[in-house]
């Protein structure tokens, strides 16, 4: 069954000297428990694509269906609720809430969902421990390194046990060893819980874990175009 389905999706932005066409009739079909990565040059539209799939922005035209639900049929607030229920999103620039601690940031989506404080803080602590941050749970983001913020952002994306995880360059700020540890964790989630992953990445190591390799070029997604560039990986496929 298709969990993420895009048909002829177009997205453009107004730029100084006219309209910049980023996605040009883009198609995509991701099945349940797929683990797909999207590579492509900087500015090719990887973040744009993930933002549209995550319902953070709307396309100019075309169809986006998530788990059989057409996003354009949902109001902004229904889309936000749908995202909270189904999707964990790891932003390229984290978007952690600066006044909250690491644990409170991870617990935030559970608060939105209506989970009581004791339960959500328990879950947040458990997730942060899994990501090697047990001693950092009470720190605010400005007291954490970039790599630690990245791990908090990944933990937050998993807080509500989403069916789909969209991650925009999730290892961009991590050293190789931490990246491998996190990818191993995510990979076991993909295998054991059938969570569907769609990541954008420039990281060959991350790509080596994926079952599907997509390349975004000139507004279109090409399958298997990056296979030739992937290092021997430690992947789980
Ligand atoms: N809100 C916006 N308004 C205008 N232009 C935008 C906007 N968001 C993105 N763009 C432009 O759209 C293009 C695609 O941007 P996007 O961030 O999706 O690329 P990317 O593939 O994620 O790049 P990177 O690898 O550097 O993260 C870029 O040229 C960017 O400048
Ligand atoms: Mg990007």
Coordinates of N, CA and C and ligand atoms in Angstrom, one line a residue:
X1 N 0.8 -1.2 0.0 CA 0.0 0.0 0.0 C 0.9 1.3 0.0
X2 N 0.4 2.3 -0.8 CA 1.2 3.5 -0.8 C 1.0 4.3 0.5
X3 N 2.0 4.7 1.1 CA 1.9 5.5 2.3 C 2.1 7.0 1.9
X4 N 3.0 7.2 1.0 CA 3.3 8.6 0.5 C 3.1 8.5 -1.1
X5 N 2.2 9.3 -1.6 CA 1.9 9.2 -3.0 C 1.8 10.7 -3.5
X6 N 2.7 10.9 -4.5 CA 2.7 12.3 -5.2 C 2.4 12.0 -6.7
X7 N 1.5 12.8 -7.2 CA 1.3 12.8 -8.6 C 1.3 14.1 -9.2
X8 N 2.2 14.3 -10.2 CA 2.4 15.6 -10.9 C 2.4 16.8 -10.0
X9 N 3.2 16.7 -8.9 CA 3.3 17.9 -8.0 C 4.2 19.0 -8.5
X10 N 3.7 20.2 -8.5 CA 4.5 21.3 -9.0 C 4.6 22.3 -7.8
X11 N 5.8 22.9 -7.6 CA 5.9 23.9 -6.6 C 6.9 24.9 -7.1
X12 N 6.5 26.2 -7.0 CA 7.4 27.2 -7.4 C 7.4 28.3 -6.4
X13 N 8.4 29.2 -6.4 CA 8.5 30.3 -5.5 C 8.7 31.5 -6.3
X14 N 8.2 32.7 -5.8 CA 8.5 33.9 -6.4 C 10.0 34.3 -6.0
X15 N 10.8 34.6 -7.0 CA 12.1 35.1 -6.6 C 12.3 36.4 -7.3
X16 N 13.4 37.1 -7.0 CA 13.6 38.5 -7.4 C 13.3 38.7 -8.9
X17 N 13.8 37.8 -9.8 CA 13.6 38.0 -11.2 C 12.6 37.0 -11.8
X18 N 11.6 36.7 -11.1 CA 10.5 35.9 -11.7 C 10.2 34.7 -10.8
X19 N 9.7 33.6 -11.4 CA 9.2 32.5 -10.6 C 10.2 31.4 -10.8
X20 N 10.6 30.8 -9.6 CA 11.6 29.7 -9.6 C 10.8 28.4 -9.5
X21 N 10.8 27.6 -10.5 CA 10.1 26.3 -10.5 C 11.0 25.2 -9.9
X22 N 10.6 24.8 -8.7 CA 11.5 23.8 -8.0 C 11.1 22.4 -8.3
X23 N 9.8 22.1 -8.1 CA 9.3 20.8 -8.4 C 8.4 20.9 -9.7
X24 N 8.7 20.0 -10.6 CA 8.0 20.1 -11.9 C 7.3 18.8 -12.2
X25 N 6.1 18.7 -11.9 CA 5.3 17.5 -12.1 C 6.0 16.3 -11.5
X26 N 6.3 16.4 -10.3 CA 7.1 15.3 -9.6 C 6.2 14.2 -9.1
X27 N 6.6 13.0 -9.4 CA 5.8 11.8 -8.9 C 6.6 11.0 -7.9
X28 N 5.9 10.4 -7.0 CA 6.6 9.6 -6.0 C 5.6 8.6 -5.4
X29 N 6.1 7.4 -5.2 CA 5.2 6.3 -4.5 C 6.0 5.6 -3.5
X30 N 5.8 5.9 -2.2 CA 6.5 5.2 -1.2 C 5.6 4.2 -0.4
X31 N 6.0 3.0 -0.3 CA 5.1 2.0 0.3 C 5.4 1.9 1.8
X32 N 4.5 1.2 2.5 CA 4.7 1.0 3.9 C 6.0 0.3 4.2
X33 N 6.7 0.8 5.2 CA 8.0 0.2 5.7 C 9.2 0.4 4.7
X34 N 8.9 1.2 3.6 CA 10.1 1.6 2.7 C 11.0 2.4 3.6
X35 N 12.3 2.4 3.1 CA 13.3 3.3 3.7 C 14.0 4.0 2.5
X36 N 13.6 5.2 2.2 CA 14.0 5.9 1.0 C 14.8 7.1 1.3
X37 N 15.9 7.3 0.6 CA 16.6 8.6 0.7 C 16.5 9.4 -0.6
X38 N 16.5 10.7 -0.4 CA 16.5 11.6 -1.6 C 17.8 12.4 -1.5
X39 N 18.6 12.3 -2.6 CA 19.8 13.1 -2.7 C 19.6 14.1 -3.8
X40 N 20.6 15.0 -4.0 CA 20.4 16.0 -5.0 C 21.2 17.2 -4.6
X41 N 21.6 18.0 -5.6 CA 22.4 19.2 -5.3 C 21.7 20.1 -4.4
X42 N 22.5 21.0 -3.7 CA 21.9 22.0 -2.8 C 21.0 22.9 -3.7
X43 N 19.8 23.2 -3.2 CA 18.9 24.0 -4.0 C 18.0 23.2 -5.0
X44 N 18.2 21.9 -5.0 CA 17.4 21.1 -6.0 C 15.9 20.9 -5.5
X45 N 15.7 21.2 -4.2 CA 14.3 21.1 -3.7 C 14.0 20.0 -2.7
X46 N 15.0 19.4 -2.1 CA 14.8 18.3 -1.2 C 14.0 18.8 0.0
X47 N 14.3 19.9 0.6 CA 13.5 20.4 1.8 C 12.1 20.8 1.3
X48 N 12.0 21.4 0.1 CA 10.7 21.7 -0.4 C 9.8 20.5 -0.5
X49 N 10.4 19.4 -1.0 CA 9.7 18.2 -1.2 C 9.2 17.6 0.2
X50 N 10.1 17.6 1.1 CA 9.7 17.0 2.4 C 8.7 17.9 3.1
X51 N 8.8 19.2 3.0 CA 7.9 20.2 3.6 C 6.5 20.0 3.0
X52 N 6.4 19.7 1.7 CA 5.1 19.5 1.1 C 4.5 18.1 1.6
X53 N 5.3 17.1 1.7 CA 4.8 15.8 2.1 C 4.4 15.9 3.6
X54 N 5.1 16.7 4.4 CA 4.8 16.8 5.8 C 3.7 17.8 6.0
X55 N 3.1 18.4 5.0 CA 2.0 19.3 5.1 C 2.4 20.6 5.7
X56 N 3.6 21.0 5.6 CA 4.1 22.3 6.2 C 3.9 23.4 5.1
X57 N 3.7 23.0 3.9 CA 3.5 23.9 2.8 C 2.6 23.2 1.8
X58 N 2.0 24.0 0.9 CA 1.1 23.4 -0.1 C 1.7 23.5 -1.5
X59 N 1.4 22.5 -2.4 CA 1.9 22.6 -3.7 C 1.1 23.6 -4.6
X60 N 1.6 24.0 -5.7 CA 0.9 24.9 -6.6 C -0.2 24.0 -7.3
X61 N 0.2 22.8 -7.6 CA -0.8 21.8 -8.2 C -0.3 20.4 -8.0
X62 N -1.2 19.5 -8.3 CA -0.8 18.0 -8.2 C -1.4 17.5 -6.9
X63 N -1.2 16.2 -6.8 CA -1.9 15.4 -5.7 C -0.8 14.9 -4.7
X64 N -1.1 15.1 -3.4 CA -0.3 14.5 -2.4 C -1.2 13.7 -1.4
X65 N -1.0 12.4 -1.4 CA -1.8 11.6 -0.5 C -0.9 10.9 0.5
X66 N -1.3 11.0 1.8 CA -0.5 10.4 2.9 C -1.4 9.4 3.5
X67 N -1.0 8.1 3.5 CA -1.8 7.0 4.0 C -3.3 7.1 3.5
X68 N -3.4 7.4 2.2 CA -4.7 7.4 1.6 C -5.5 8.7 1.8
X69 N -4.9 9.7 2.5 CA -5.7 10.9 2.7 C -5.1 12.0 1.9
X70 N -5.9 12.7 1.1 CA -5.4 13.8 0.2 C -5.2 15.0 1.0
X71 N -4.0 15.5 1.1 CA -3.7 16.6 2.0 C -4.5 17.9 1.6
X72 N -4.7 18.1 0.3 CA -5.4 19.4 -0.1 C -6.8 19.4 0.4
X73 N -7.4 18.3 0.8 CA -8.7 18.3 1.4 C -8.8 18.7 2.8
X74 N -7.6 18.8 3.5 CA -7.6 19.2 4.9 C -7.3 20.7 5.1
X75 N -8.0 21.3 6.0 CA -7.7 22.6 6.4 C -6.3 22.7 7.1
X76 N -5.8 23.8 7.3 CA -4.4 23.9 7.9 C -4.4 23.3 9.3
X77 N -5.5 23.5 10.1 CA -5.5 22.9 11.4 C -5.7 21.4 11.4
X78 N -6.5 20.9 10.4 CA -6.7 19.5 10.3 C -5.4 18.8 9.8
X79 N -4.7 19.6 8.9 CA -3.4 19.1 8.5 C -2.4 18.9 9.6
X80 N -2.4 19.9 10.5 CA -1.5 19.9 11.6 C -1.8 18.7 12.6
X81 N -3.1 18.5 12.8 CA -3.5 17.4 13.6 C -3.1 16.0 13.0
X82 N -3.3 16.0 11.7 CA -3.0 14.8 10.9 C -1.4 14.5 11.0
X83 N -0.7 15.6 10.9 CA 0.8 15.4 10.9 C 1.2 14.9 12.3
X84 N 0.6 15.5 13.4 CA 0.9 15.1 14.7 C 0.7 13.6 15.0
X85 N -0.4 13.1 14.3 CA -0.8 11.8 14.5 C 0.0 10.8 13.7
X86 N 0.4 11.2 12.5 CA 1.0 10.2 11.6 C 2.5 10.4 11.3
X87 N 3.0 11.6 11.4 CA 4.3 12.0 10.8 C 5.2 12.5 11.9
X88 N 6.5 12.0 11.9 CA 7.5 12.6 12.7 C 8.4 13.4 11.7
X89 N 8.7 14.7 12.0 CA 9.5 15.5 11.1 C 10.8 16.0 11.8
X90 N 11.9 15.7 11.1 CA 13.2 16.2 11.6 C 13.6 17.3 10.7
X91 N 13.6 18.6 11.2 CA 13.9 19.7 10.3 C 15.4 19.9 10.1
X92 N 15.7 20.4 9.0 CA 17.1 20.6 8.6 C 17.8 21.5 9.7
X93 N 17.0 22.5 10.2 CA 17.6 23.4 11.2 C 16.9 23.2 12.6
X94 N 16.5 22.0 12.8 CA 16.0 21.5 14.1 C 14.7 22.1 14.6
X95 N 14.6 23.5 14.6 CA 13.4 24.1 15.1 C 13.0 23.6 16.5
X96 N 14.0 23.6 17.4 CA 13.7 23.3 18.8 C 13.2 24.5 19.4
X97 N 12.4 24.4 20.5 CA 11.8 25.5 21.2 C 12.8 26.0 22.2
X98 N 13.4 27.2 22.1 CA 14.5 27.6 22.9 C 14.3 27.7 24.4
X99 N 13.1 28.0 24.8 CA 12.8 28.1 26.2 C 12.5 26.8 26.9
X100 N 12.4 25.7 26.1 CA 12.1 24.4 26.7 C 13.4 23.6 26.8
X101 N 13.4 22.7 27.8 CA 14.6 21.8 28.0 C 14.5 20.7 26.9
X102 N 15.6 19.9 26.8 CA 15.6 18.9 25.8 C 14.4 17.9 26.0
X103 N 14.2 17.5 27.2 CA 13.1 16.6 27.5 C 11.7 17.2 27.2
X104 N 11.6 18.5 27.5 CA 10.3 19.2 27.2 C 10.1 19.3 25.7
X105 N 11.2 19.6 25.0 CA 11.1 19.6 23.5 C 10.6 18.3 22.9
X106 N 11.2 17.2 23.4 CA 10.8 15.9 22.9 C 9.4 15.6 23.3
X107 N 9.0 16.0 24.5 CA 7.6 15.8 25.0 C 6.6 16.7 24.3
X108 N 7.0 17.7 23.6 CA 6.0 18.7 23.1 C 4.9 18.1 22.2
X109 N 5.3 17.2 21.2 CA 4.2 16.6 20.4 C 3.2 15.8 21.2
X110 N 3.7 15.2 22.3 CA 2.9 14.4 23.2 C 1.9 15.3 24.0
X111 N 2.4 16.5 24.3 CA 1.5 17.5 25.0 C 0.4 17.9 24.0
X112 N 0.8 18.2 22.7 CA -0.2 18.5 21.7 C -1.3 17.4 21.6
X113 N -0.8 16.2 21.7 CA -1.7 15.0 21.5 C -2.5 14.8 22.8
X114 N -2.2 15.4 23.9 CA -3.0 15.3 25.1 C -2.5 14.3 26.1
X115 N -1.3 13.9 25.9 CA -0.7 12.9 26.9 C -0.4 13.6 28.2
X116 N -0.6 13.0 29.3 CA -0.3 13.7 30.6 C 1.2 13.8 30.8
X117 N 1.5 14.8 31.7 CA 2.9 15.2 31.9 C 3.8 14.0 32.3
X118 N 3.3 13.2 33.2 CA 4.2 12.1 33.7 C 4.5 11.2 32.6
X119 N 3.5 10.8 31.8 CA 3.7 9.8 30.7 C 4.6 10.4 29.6
X120 N 4.4 11.7 29.3 CA 5.2 12.3 28.2 C 6.6 12.5 28.6
X121 N 6.9 12.9 29.9 CA 8.2 13.1 30.3 C 9.0 11.8 30.4
X122 N 8.3 10.7 30.8 CA 8.8 9.4 30.8 C 9.3 8.9 29.5
X123 N 8.4 9.2 28.5 CA 8.8 8.8 27.1 C 10.0 9.6 26.6
X124 N 9.9 10.9 26.9 CA 11.0 11.8 26.5 C 12.3 11.4 27.0
X125 N 12.4 11.0 28.3 CA 13.6 10.6 29.0 C 14.1 9.3 28.3
X126 N 13.2 8.4 28.1 CA 13.5 7.1 27.5 C 14.2 7.3 26.1
X127 N 13.5 8.2 25.3 CA 14.1 8.4 23.9 C 15.4 9.1 24.0
X128 N 15.5 10.1 24.9 CA 16.8 10.8 25.0 C 17.9 9.9 25.4
X129 N 17.6 9.0 26.3 CA 18.6 8.0 26.8 C 19.0 7.1 25.6
X130 N 18.1 6.7 24.8 CA 18.4 5.9 23.6 C 19.3 6.6 22.7
X131 N 19.3 7.9 22.7 CA 20.1 8.7 21.8 C 21.3 9.2 22.5
X132 N 21.7 8.7 23.6 CA 22.9 9.0 24.3 C 22.9 10.4 25.0
X133 N 21.7 10.9 25.4 CA 21.6 12.2 25.9 C 21.0 12.2 27.3
X134 N 21.1 11.1 28.0 CA 20.5 11.0 29.4 C 21.0 12.1 30.3
X135 N 22.2 12.5 30.2 CA 22.7 13.6 31.1 C 22.4 15.0 30.6
X136 N 21.7 15.1 29.5 CA 21.4 16.4 28.9 C 19.9 16.8 28.9
X137 N 19.1 16.0 29.6 CA 17.7 16.1 29.4 C 17.1 17.5 29.9
X138 N 17.8 18.0 30.9 CA 17.3 19.3 31.5 C 18.0 20.5 30.9
X139 N 18.7 20.4 29.8 CA 19.4 21.5 29.2 C 18.6 22.1 28.1
X140 N 18.6 23.4 28.0 CA 17.9 24.1 26.9 C 18.8 24.0 25.6
X141 N 18.2 24.2 24.5 CA 19.0 24.0 23.2 C 20.3 24.8 23.1
X142 N 20.3 26.1 23.7 CA 21.5 26.9 23.6 C 22.6 26.4 24.4
X143 N 22.3 25.4 25.3 CA 23.4 24.7 26.1 C 23.8 23.4 25.5
X144 N 23.3 23.1 24.3 CA 23.6 21.8 23.6 C 24.4 22.1 22.3
X145 N 25.2 21.1 21.9 CA 26.0 21.2 20.7 C 25.0 21.0 19.5
X146 N 25.5 21.3 18.3 CA 24.7 21.1 17.1 C 24.2 19.6 17.0
X147 N 25.2 18.7 17.2 CA 24.9 17.3 17.1 C 23.9 16.8 18.2
X148 N 24.0 17.4 19.4 CA 23.1 17.1 20.5 C 21.7 17.6 20.1
X149 N 21.6 18.8 19.6 CA 20.3 19.4 19.1 C 19.7 18.5 18.1
X150 N 20.6 18.0 17.2 CA 20.1 17.1 16.1 C 19.4 15.9 16.7
X151 N 20.1 15.3 17.7 CA 19.5 14.1 18.3 C 18.2 14.4 19.1
X152 N 18.1 15.5 19.7 CA 16.9 15.9 20.4 C 15.8 16.0 19.3
X153 N 16.1 16.6 18.2 CA 15.1 16.8 17.1 C 14.7 15.4 16.6
X154 N 15.6 14.4 16.5 CA 15.2 13.1 16.0 C 14.3 12.4 17.1
X155 N 14.7 12.6 18.3 CA 13.9 12.0 19.4 C 12.5 12.6 19.4
X156 N 12.4 13.9 19.2 CA 11.1 14.5 19.2 C 10.2 14.0 18.1
X157 N 10.9 13.7 16.9 CA 10.1 13.2 15.8 C 9.6 11.8 16.0
X158 N 10.2 11.1 17.0 CA 9.7 9.7 17.2 C 8.8 9.7 18.4
X159 N 8.6 10.8 19.1 CA 7.9 10.8 20.4 C 6.5 10.2 20.3
X160 N 5.7 10.5 19.2 CA 4.4 10.0 19.1 C 4.3 8.7 18.4
X161 N 5.4 8.0 18.3 CA 5.5 6.7 17.5 C 4.8 6.8 16.1
X162 N 5.4 7.7 15.3 CA 4.7 8.0 14.0 C 4.9 6.8 13.0
X163 N 3.9 6.7 12.1 CA 4.0 5.7 11.0 C 5.0 6.1 10.0
X164 N 5.2 7.4 9.9 CA 6.1 8.0 8.8 C 7.1 8.9 9.5
X165 N 8.4 8.8 9.1 CA 9.4 9.7 9.6 C 10.0 10.4 8.4
X166 N 9.9 11.7 8.4 CA 10.5 12.6 7.3 C 11.7 13.3 8.0
X167 N 12.8 13.1 7.4 CA 14.0 13.8 8.1 C 14.8 14.5 7.0
X168 N 15.1 15.8 7.3 CA 15.8 16.6 6.3 C 17.3 16.7 6.8
X169 N 18.1 15.9 6.1 CA 19.5 15.7 6.4 C 19.8 15.5 7.9
X170 N 19.3 14.3 8.4 CA 19.3 14.1 9.9 C 20.6 13.9 10.5
X171 N 21.7 13.6 9.7 CA 23.0 13.4 10.3 C 24.0 14.5 9.9
X172 N 23.4 15.6 9.4 CA 24.3 16.7 8.9 C 25.2 17.3 10.0
X173 N 24.8 17.2 11.3 CA 25.6 17.8 12.3 C 26.2 16.7 13.2
X174 N 26.2 15.5 12.8 CA 26.7 14.4 13.7 C 28.0 13.9 13.2
X175 N 28.9 13.4 14.1 CA 30.1 12.7 13.7 C 29.8 11.3 13.2
X176 N 30.7 10.7 12.5 CA 30.4 9.4 11.9 C 29.9 8.4 12.9
X177 N 30.6 8.3 14.1 CA 30.2 7.2 15.0 C 28.8 7.4 15.5
X178 N 28.4 8.7 15.9 CA 27.1 9.0 16.3 C 26.1 8.7 15.2
X179 N 26.4 9.1 14.0 CA 25.5 8.9 12.9 C 25.2 7.4 12.7
X180 N 26.2 6.6 12.8 CA 26.0 5.1 12.7 C 25.1 4.6 13.8
X181 N 25.4 5.1 15.0 CA 24.5 4.6 16.2 C 23.1 5.0 15.9
X182 N 22.8 6.2 15.5 CA 21.5 6.7 15.3 C 20.8 6.0 14.1
X183 N 21.6 5.8 13.0 CA 21.0 5.0 11.9 C 20.7 3.6 12.3
X184 N 21.5 3.0 13.1 CA 21.2 1.6 13.6 C 19.9 1.6 14.4
X185 N 19.7 2.6 15.2 CA 18.5 2.7 16.0 C 17.3 2.9 15.1
X186 N 17.4 3.8 14.1 CA 16.3 4.1 13.2 C 16.0 2.9 12.4
X187 N 17.1 2.2 12.0 CA 16.9 1.0 11.1 C 16.1 -0.1 11.8
X188 N 16.4 -0.3 13.1 CA 15.7 -1.3 13.8 C 14.2 -1.0 13.9
X189 N 13.9 0.3 14.1 CA 12.5 0.8 14.1 C 11.8 0.5 12.8
X190 N 12.6 0.7 11.7 CA 12.0 0.5 10.4 C 11.7 -1.0 10.2
X191 N 12.6 -1.9 10.7 CA 12.4 -3.3 10.5 C 11.4 -3.9 11.5
X192 N 11.4 -3.4 12.7 CA 10.6 -4.1 13.8 C 9.2 -3.5 13.8
X193 N 9.1 -2.2 13.5 CA 7.8 -1.5 13.7 C 7.1 -1.1 12.3
X194 N 7.8 -1.4 11.2 CA 7.3 -1.1 9.9 C 7.1 0.4 9.7
X195 N 7.9 1.2 10.4 CA 7.9 2.7 10.2 C 8.4 3.0 8.8
X196 N 7.8 3.9 8.1 CA 8.3 4.3 6.8 C 9.2 5.5 6.9
X197 N 10.3 5.5 6.3 CA 11.3 6.6 6.4 C 11.5 7.2 5.0
X198 N 11.5 8.5 5.0 CA 11.9 9.3 3.8 C 12.9 10.4 4.3
X199 N 14.2 10.2 3.9 CA 15.2 11.2 4.4 C 15.8 11.9 3.2
X200 N 16.1 13.1 3.4 CA 17.0 13.8 2.4 C 18.4 13.7 3.0
X201 N 19.4 13.5 2.2 CA 20.7 13.4 2.7 C 21.8 13.6 1.7
X202 N 22.9 14.1 2.1 CA 24.1 14.2 1.3 C 25.1 13.1 1.8
X203 N 24.7 12.4 2.8 CA 25.6 11.5 3.5 C 25.5 10.1 3.0
X204 N 26.6 9.6 2.4 CA 26.7 8.3 1.7 C 26.4 7.2 2.7
X205 N 26.8 7.4 4.0 CA 26.6 6.4 5.0 C 25.1 6.2 5.2
X206 N 24.4 7.3 5.3 CA 22.9 7.2 5.5 C 22.3 6.5 4.3
X207 N 22.7 6.9 3.1 CA 22.2 6.3 1.9 C 22.4 4.8 1.9
X208 N 23.5 4.3 2.5 CA 23.8 2.9 2.5 C 22.8 2.1 3.3
X209 N 22.0 2.7 4.2 CA 21.0 2.0 5.0 C 19.7 1.9 4.3
X210 N 19.5 2.7 3.2 CA 18.2 2.8 2.6 C 17.9 1.7 1.6
X211 N 16.6 1.4 1.5 CA 16.2 0.4 0.5 C 16.0 1.0 -0.9
X212 N 15.7 2.3 -0.9 CA 15.4 3.0 -2.2 C 16.2 4.3 -2.2
X213 N 16.8 4.5 -3.4 CA 17.7 5.7 -3.5 C 17.1 6.6 -4.6
X214 N 16.7 7.8 -4.3 CA 16.1 8.7 -5.2 C 17.0 9.9 -5.4
X215 N 17.0 10.5 -6.5 CA 17.8 11.7 -6.8 C 16.9 12.7 -7.4
X216 N 17.0 13.9 -6.8 CA 16.2 15.0 -7.3 C 17.0 15.9 -8.2
X217 N 16.5 16.0 -9.4 CA 17.3 16.8 -10.4 C 16.3 17.4 -11.4
X218 N 16.5 18.7 -11.6 CA 15.6 19.5 -12.5 C 14.1 19.3 -12.2
X219 N 13.8 19.2 -10.9 CA 12.4 19.2 -10.5 C 11.8 17.8 -10.5
X220 N 12.5 16.8 -10.9 CA 12.0 15.4 -11.0 C 12.8 14.5 -10.1
X221 N 12.1 13.4 -9.6 CA 12.8 12.4 -8.9 C 13.1 11.2 -9.8
X222 N 14.4 10.8 -9.7 CA 14.9 9.7 -10.5 C 15.3 8.6 -9.5
X223 N 14.8 7.3 -9.8 CA 15.1 6.2 -8.9 C 16.4 5.6 -9.2
X224 N 17.1 5.2 -8.2 CA 18.4 4.5 -8.3 C 19.6 5.3 -8.9
X225 N 19.4 6.6 -9.0 CA 20.4 7.4 -9.7 C 21.6 7.6 -8.8
X226 N 21.5 7.4 -7.5 CA 22.7 7.6 -6.6 C 23.4 6.4 -6.2
X227 N 22.9 5.2 -6.7 CA 23.5 3.9 -6.2 C 25.0 3.9 -6.5
X228 N 25.3 4.4 -7.7 CA 26.7 4.4 -8.1 C 27.6 5.2 -7.2
X229 N 27.1 6.1 -6.4 CA 27.9 7.0 -5.5 C 28.0 6.5 -4.1
X230 N 27.3 5.4 -3.8 CA 27.2 5.0 -2.4 C 28.4 4.1 -2.0
X231 N 29.0 4.6 -0.9 CA 30.1 3.8 -0.4 C 29.7 2.4 0.1
X232 N 30.7 1.6 0.4 CA 30.3 0.3 1.0 C 29.7 0.7 2.4
X233 N 28.5 0.3 2.7 CA 27.9 0.8 3.9 C 27.8 -0.2 5.0
X234 N 27.4 0.2 6.1 CA 27.1 -0.8 7.2 C 25.6 -1.1 7.3
X235 N 24.9 -0.7 6.2 CA 23.4 -0.7 6.2 C 22.7 -1.9 6.6
X236 N 21.4 -1.8 6.8 CA 20.7 -2.9 7.4 C 19.8 -3.7 6.3
X237 N 20.0 -3.4 5.1 CA 19.1 -4.0 4.0 C 19.6 -5.4 3.8
Ligands
LIG1 N1 10.2 30.1 0.8 C1 11.0 30.3 -0.2 N2 10.9 31.4 -1.0 C2 11.6 31.5 -2.1 N3 12.5 30.6 -2.6 C3 12.6 29.5 -1.9 C4 11.9 29.2 -0.6 N4 12.2 28.0 -0.1 C5 13.1 27.5 -1.0 N5 13.4 28.4 -2.0 C6 14.3 28.2 -3.1 O1 13.9 26.9 -3.7 C7 15.0 26.2 -4.1 C8 15.0 24.8 -3.4 O2 15.2 25.0 -2.0 P1 15.3 23.8 -1.0 O3 15.6 24.4 0.3 O4 14.1 22.9 -1.2 O5 16.6 23.0 -1.6 P2 17.5 21.8 -0.9 O6 17.6 20.8 -2.0 O7 16.8 21.4 0.3 O8 18.9 22.5 -0.6 P3 20.0 22.1 0.5 O9 20.6 20.8 0.1 O10 20.9 23.3 0.4 O11 19.2 22.0 1.8 C9 16.3 27.0 -3.7 O12 16.7 27.7 -4.9 C10 15.7 28.0 -2.7 O13 16.4 29.2 -2.7
LIG2 MG1 17.4 21.4 2.3

